[in-house]
PDB file of C-alpha atoms in Angstrom:
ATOM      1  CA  UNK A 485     252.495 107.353  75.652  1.00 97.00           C
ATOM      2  CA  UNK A 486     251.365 103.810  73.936  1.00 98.00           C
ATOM      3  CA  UNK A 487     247.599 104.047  72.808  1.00 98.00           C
ATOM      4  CA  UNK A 488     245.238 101.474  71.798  1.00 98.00           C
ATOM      5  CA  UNK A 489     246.321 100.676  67.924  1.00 96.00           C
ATOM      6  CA  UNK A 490     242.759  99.807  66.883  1.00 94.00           C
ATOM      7  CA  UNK A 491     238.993 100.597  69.139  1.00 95.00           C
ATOM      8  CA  UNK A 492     236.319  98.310  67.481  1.00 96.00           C
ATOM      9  CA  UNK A 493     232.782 100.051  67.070  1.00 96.00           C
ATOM     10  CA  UNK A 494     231.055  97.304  66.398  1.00 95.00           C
ATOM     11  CA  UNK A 495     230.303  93.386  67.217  1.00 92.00           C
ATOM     12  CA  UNK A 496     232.219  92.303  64.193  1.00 94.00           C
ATOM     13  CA  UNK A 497     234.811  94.597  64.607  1.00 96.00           C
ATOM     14  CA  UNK A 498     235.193  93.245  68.323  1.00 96.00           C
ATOM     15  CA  UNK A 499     235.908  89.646  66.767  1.00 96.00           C
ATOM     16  CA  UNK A 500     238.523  90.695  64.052  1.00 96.00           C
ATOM     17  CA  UNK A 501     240.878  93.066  66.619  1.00 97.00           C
ATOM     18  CA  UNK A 502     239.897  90.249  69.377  1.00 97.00           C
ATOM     19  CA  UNK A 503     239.892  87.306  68.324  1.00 96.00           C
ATOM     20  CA  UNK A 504     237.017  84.806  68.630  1.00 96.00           C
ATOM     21  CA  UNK A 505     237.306  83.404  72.188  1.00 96.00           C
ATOM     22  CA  UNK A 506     234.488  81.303  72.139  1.00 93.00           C
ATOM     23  CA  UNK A 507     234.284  77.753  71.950  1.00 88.00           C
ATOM     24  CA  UNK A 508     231.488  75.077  72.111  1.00 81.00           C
ATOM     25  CA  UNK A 509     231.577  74.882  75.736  1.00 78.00           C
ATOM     26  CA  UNK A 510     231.366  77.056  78.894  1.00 80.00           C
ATOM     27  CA  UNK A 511     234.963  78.387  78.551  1.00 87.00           C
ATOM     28  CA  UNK A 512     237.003  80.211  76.175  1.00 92.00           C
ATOM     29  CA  UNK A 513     238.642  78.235  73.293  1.00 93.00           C
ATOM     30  CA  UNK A 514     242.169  76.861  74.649  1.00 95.00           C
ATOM     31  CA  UNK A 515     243.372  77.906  71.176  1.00 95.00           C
ATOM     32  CA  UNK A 516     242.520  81.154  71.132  1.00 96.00           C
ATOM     33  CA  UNK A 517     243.413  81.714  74.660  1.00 96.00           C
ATOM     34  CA  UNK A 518     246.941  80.494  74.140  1.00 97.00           C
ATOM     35  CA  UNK A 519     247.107  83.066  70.635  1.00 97.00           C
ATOM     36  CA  UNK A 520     245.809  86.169  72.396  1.00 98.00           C
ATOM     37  CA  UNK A 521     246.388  86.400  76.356  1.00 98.00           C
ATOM     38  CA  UNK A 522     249.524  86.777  78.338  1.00 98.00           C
ATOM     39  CA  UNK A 523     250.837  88.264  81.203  1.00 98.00           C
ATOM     40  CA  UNK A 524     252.133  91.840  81.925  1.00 98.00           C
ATOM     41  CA  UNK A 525     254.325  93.026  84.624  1.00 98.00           C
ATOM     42  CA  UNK A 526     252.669  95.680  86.379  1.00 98.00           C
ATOM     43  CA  UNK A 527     254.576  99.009  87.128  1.00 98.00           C
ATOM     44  CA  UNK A 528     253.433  98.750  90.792  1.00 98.00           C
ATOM     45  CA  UNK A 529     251.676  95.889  93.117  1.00 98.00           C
ATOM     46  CA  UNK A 530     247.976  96.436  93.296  1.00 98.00           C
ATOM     47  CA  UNK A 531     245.698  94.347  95.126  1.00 98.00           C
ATOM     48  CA  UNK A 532     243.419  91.508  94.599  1.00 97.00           C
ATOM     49  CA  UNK A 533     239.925  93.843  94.738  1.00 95.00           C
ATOM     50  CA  UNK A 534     238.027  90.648  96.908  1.00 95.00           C
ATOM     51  CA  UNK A 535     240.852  90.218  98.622  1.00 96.00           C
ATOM     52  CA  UNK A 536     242.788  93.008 100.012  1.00 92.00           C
ATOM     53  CA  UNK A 537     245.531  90.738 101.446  1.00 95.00           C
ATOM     54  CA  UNK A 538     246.834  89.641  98.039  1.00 97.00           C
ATOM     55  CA  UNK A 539     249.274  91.362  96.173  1.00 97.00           C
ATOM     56  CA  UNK A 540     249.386  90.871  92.717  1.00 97.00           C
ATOM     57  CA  UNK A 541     252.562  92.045  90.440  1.00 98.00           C
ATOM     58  CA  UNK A 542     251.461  90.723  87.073  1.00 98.00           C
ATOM     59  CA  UNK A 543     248.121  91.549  84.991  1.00 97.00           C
ATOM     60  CA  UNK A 544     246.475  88.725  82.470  1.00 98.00           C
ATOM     61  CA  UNK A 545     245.271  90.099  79.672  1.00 98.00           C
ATOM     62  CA  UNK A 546     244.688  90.353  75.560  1.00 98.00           C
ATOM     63  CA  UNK A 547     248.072  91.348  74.339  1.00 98.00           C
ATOM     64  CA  UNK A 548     246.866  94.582  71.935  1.00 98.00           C
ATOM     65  CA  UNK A 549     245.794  96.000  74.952  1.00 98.00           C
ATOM     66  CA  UNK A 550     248.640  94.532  77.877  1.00 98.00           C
ATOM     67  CA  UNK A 551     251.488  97.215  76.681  1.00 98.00           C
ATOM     68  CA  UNK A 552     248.585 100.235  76.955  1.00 98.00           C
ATOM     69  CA  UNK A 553     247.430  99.220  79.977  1.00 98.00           C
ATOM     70  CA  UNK A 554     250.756  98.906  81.722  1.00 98.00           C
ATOM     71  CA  UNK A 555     251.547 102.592  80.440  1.00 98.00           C
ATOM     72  CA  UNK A 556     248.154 103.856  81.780  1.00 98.00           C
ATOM     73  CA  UNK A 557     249.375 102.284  85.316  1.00 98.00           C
ATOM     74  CA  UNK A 558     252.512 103.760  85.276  1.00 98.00           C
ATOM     75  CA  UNK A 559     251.388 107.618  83.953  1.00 98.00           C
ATOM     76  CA  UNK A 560     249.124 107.136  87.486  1.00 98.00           C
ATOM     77  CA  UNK A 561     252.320 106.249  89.475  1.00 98.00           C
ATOM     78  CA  UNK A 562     254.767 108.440  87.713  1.00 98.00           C
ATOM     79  CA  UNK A 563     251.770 111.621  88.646  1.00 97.00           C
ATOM     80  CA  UNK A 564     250.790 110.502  91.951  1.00 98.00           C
ATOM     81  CA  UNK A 565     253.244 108.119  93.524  1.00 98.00           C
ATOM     82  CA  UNK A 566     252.676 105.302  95.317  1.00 98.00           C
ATOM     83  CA  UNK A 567     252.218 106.739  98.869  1.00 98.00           C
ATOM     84  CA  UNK A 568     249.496 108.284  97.311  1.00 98.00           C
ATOM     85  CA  UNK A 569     247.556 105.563  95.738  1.00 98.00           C
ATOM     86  CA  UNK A 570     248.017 103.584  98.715  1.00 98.00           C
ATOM     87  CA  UNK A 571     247.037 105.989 101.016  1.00 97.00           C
ATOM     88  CA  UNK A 572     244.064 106.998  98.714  1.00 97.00           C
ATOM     89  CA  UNK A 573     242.921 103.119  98.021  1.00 96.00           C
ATOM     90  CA  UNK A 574     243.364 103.221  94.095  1.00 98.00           C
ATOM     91  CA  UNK A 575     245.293  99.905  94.221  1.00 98.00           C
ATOM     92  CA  UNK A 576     242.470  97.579  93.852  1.00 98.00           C
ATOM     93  CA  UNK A 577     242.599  95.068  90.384  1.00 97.00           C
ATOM     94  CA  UNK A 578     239.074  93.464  89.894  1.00 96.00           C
ATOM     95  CA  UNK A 579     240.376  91.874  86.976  1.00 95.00           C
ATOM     96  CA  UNK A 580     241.046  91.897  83.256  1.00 97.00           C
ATOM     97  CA  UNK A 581     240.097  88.456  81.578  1.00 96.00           C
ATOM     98  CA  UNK A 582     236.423  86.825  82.528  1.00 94.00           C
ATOM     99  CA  UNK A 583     234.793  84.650  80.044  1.00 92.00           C
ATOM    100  CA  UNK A 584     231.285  85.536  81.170  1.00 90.00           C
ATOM    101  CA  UNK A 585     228.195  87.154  79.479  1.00 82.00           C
ATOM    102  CA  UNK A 586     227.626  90.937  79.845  1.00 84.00           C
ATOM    103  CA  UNK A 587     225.734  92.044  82.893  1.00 82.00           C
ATOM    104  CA  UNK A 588     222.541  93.441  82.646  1.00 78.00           C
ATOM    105  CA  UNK A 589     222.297  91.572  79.172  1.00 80.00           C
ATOM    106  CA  UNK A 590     223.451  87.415  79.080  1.00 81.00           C
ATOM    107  CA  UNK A 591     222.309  86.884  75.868  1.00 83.00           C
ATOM    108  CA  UNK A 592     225.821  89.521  74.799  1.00 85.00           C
ATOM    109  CA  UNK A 593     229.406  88.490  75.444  1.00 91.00           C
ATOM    110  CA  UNK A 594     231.046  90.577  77.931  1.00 93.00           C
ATOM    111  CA  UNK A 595     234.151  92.878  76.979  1.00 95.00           C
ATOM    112  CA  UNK A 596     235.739  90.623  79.644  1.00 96.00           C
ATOM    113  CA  UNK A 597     235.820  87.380  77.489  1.00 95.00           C
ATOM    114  CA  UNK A 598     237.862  88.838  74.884  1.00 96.00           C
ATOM    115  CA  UNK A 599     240.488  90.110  77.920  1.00 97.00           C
ATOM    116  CA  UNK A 600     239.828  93.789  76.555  1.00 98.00           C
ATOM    117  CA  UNK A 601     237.977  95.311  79.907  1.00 97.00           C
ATOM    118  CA  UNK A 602     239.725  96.139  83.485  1.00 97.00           C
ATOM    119  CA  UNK A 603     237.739  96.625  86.280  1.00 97.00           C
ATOM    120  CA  UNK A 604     240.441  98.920  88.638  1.00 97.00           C
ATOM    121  CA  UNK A 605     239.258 100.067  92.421  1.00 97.00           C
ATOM    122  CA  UNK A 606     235.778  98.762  92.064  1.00 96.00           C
ATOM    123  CA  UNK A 607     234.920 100.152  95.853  1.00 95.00           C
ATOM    124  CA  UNK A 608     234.526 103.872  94.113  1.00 96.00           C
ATOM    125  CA  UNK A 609     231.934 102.763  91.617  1.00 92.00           C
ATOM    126  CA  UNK A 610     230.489  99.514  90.853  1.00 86.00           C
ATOM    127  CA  UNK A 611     228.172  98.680  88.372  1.00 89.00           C
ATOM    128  CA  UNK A 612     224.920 100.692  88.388  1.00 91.00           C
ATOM    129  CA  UNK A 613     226.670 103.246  90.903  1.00 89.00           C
ATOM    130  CA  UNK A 614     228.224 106.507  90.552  1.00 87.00           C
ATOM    131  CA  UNK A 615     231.484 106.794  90.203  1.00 92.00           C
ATOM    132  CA  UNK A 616     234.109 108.480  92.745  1.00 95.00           C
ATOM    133  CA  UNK A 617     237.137 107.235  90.125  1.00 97.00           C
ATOM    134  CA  UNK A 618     239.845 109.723  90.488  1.00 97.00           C
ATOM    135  CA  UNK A 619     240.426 112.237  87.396  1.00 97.00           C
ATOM    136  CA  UNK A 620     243.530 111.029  87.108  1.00 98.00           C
ATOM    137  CA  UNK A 621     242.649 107.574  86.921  1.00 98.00           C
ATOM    138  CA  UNK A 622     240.166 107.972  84.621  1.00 98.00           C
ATOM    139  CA  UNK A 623     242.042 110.290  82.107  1.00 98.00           C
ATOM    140  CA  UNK A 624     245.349 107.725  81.998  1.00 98.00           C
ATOM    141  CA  UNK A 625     243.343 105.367  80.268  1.00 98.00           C
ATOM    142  CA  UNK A 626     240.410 107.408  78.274  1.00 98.00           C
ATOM    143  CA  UNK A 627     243.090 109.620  76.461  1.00 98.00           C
ATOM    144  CA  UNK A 628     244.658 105.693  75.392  1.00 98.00           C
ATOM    145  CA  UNK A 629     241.302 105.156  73.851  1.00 98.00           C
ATOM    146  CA  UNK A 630     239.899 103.108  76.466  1.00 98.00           C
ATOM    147  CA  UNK A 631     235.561 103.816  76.668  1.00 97.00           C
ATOM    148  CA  UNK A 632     235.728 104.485  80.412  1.00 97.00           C
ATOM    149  CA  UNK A 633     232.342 102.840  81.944  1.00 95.00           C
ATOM    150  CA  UNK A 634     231.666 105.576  85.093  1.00 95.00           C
ATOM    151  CA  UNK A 635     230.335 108.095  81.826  1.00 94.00           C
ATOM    152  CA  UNK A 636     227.392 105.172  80.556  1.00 93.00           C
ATOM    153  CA  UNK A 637     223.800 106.022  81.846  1.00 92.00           C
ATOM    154  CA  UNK A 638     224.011 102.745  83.542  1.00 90.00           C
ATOM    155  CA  UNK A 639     227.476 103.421  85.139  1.00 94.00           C
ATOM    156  CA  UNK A 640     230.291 101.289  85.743  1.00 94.00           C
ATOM    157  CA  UNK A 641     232.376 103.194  87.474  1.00 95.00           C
ATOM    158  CA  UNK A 642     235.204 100.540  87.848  1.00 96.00           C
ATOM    159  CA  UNK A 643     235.460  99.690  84.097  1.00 96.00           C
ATOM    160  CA  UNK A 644     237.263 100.610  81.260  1.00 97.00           C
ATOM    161  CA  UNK A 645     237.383  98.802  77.802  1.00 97.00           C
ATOM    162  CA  UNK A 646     238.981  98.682  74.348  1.00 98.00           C
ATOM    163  CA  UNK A 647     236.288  99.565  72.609  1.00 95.00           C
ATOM    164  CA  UNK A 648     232.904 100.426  71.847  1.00 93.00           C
ATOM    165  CA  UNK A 649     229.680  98.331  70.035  1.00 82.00           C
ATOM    166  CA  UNK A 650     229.472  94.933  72.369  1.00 82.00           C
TER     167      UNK A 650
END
């Protein structure tokens, strides 16, 4: 099993695991970007969570937390198969990467902008609603050290981060 290396506590801790994506526009640096994001094959297709005709095979995302991620994905295949998650609608990516402030809150940075936070199968718990995210969804990526959102007394039951203190 691959684990998080490092789960910041605080803001400043956030910046030195991270990386500083910001930049003195709307959008993340182009600098940082290019140091700290890539692209990860994903153990199985999921699909696009506003748009359940597109498959996507490859996740974008901060590279500390791309190989853990991956693992988490494939512990949920390897346990369930894909019949299952099909059948049960836990293939749904709402993305990794979104420079955008935190909601609730747009004076903080979102987990998003640092491409540290996936949203996965947002139809069983959005933001502010209870979660109906499979155990064994939830438990691939907590024991990895991910915060998992569906436990916060405002809930986000589709997100799970590196980290704590944003």
């Amino acid at each position: 099993m691959i684990k998080l290396e490092t789960v910041p506590e605080t803001e400043e801790a956030w910046f030195e695991i991270y990386g500083d994506p910001r930049s003195k526009g709307d959008n993340a640096s182009t600098d940082w970007i290019k140091d700290n994001l890539d692209w990860f094959a994903l153990p199985f297709n999921l699909f696009l969570s506003w748009n359940h005709e597109q498959e996507i095979e490859w996740g974008y995302m901060h590279r500390r937390i791309g190989p853990v991620v991956v693992d988490a994905l494939k512990e949920m295949l390897d346990n369930q198969g894909i019949v299952y998650i099909r059948e049960n609608g836990h293939d749904k990516w709402g993305g990794c990467f979104n420079y955008r402030p935190q909601r609730g809150d747009s004076t903080k940075m979102s987990t998003h902008c640092f491409g540290a936070a996936i949203d996965i199968n947002p139809h069983l718990g959005g933001f502010r609603q209870v979660s109906k995210q499979p155990k064994y969804i939830t438990e691939a990526f907590v024991k990895r050290g991910f915060t998992y959102g569906g436990d916060w007394f405002v809930p986000d039951g589709m997100h799970f981060q590196a980290g704590l203190g944003l």
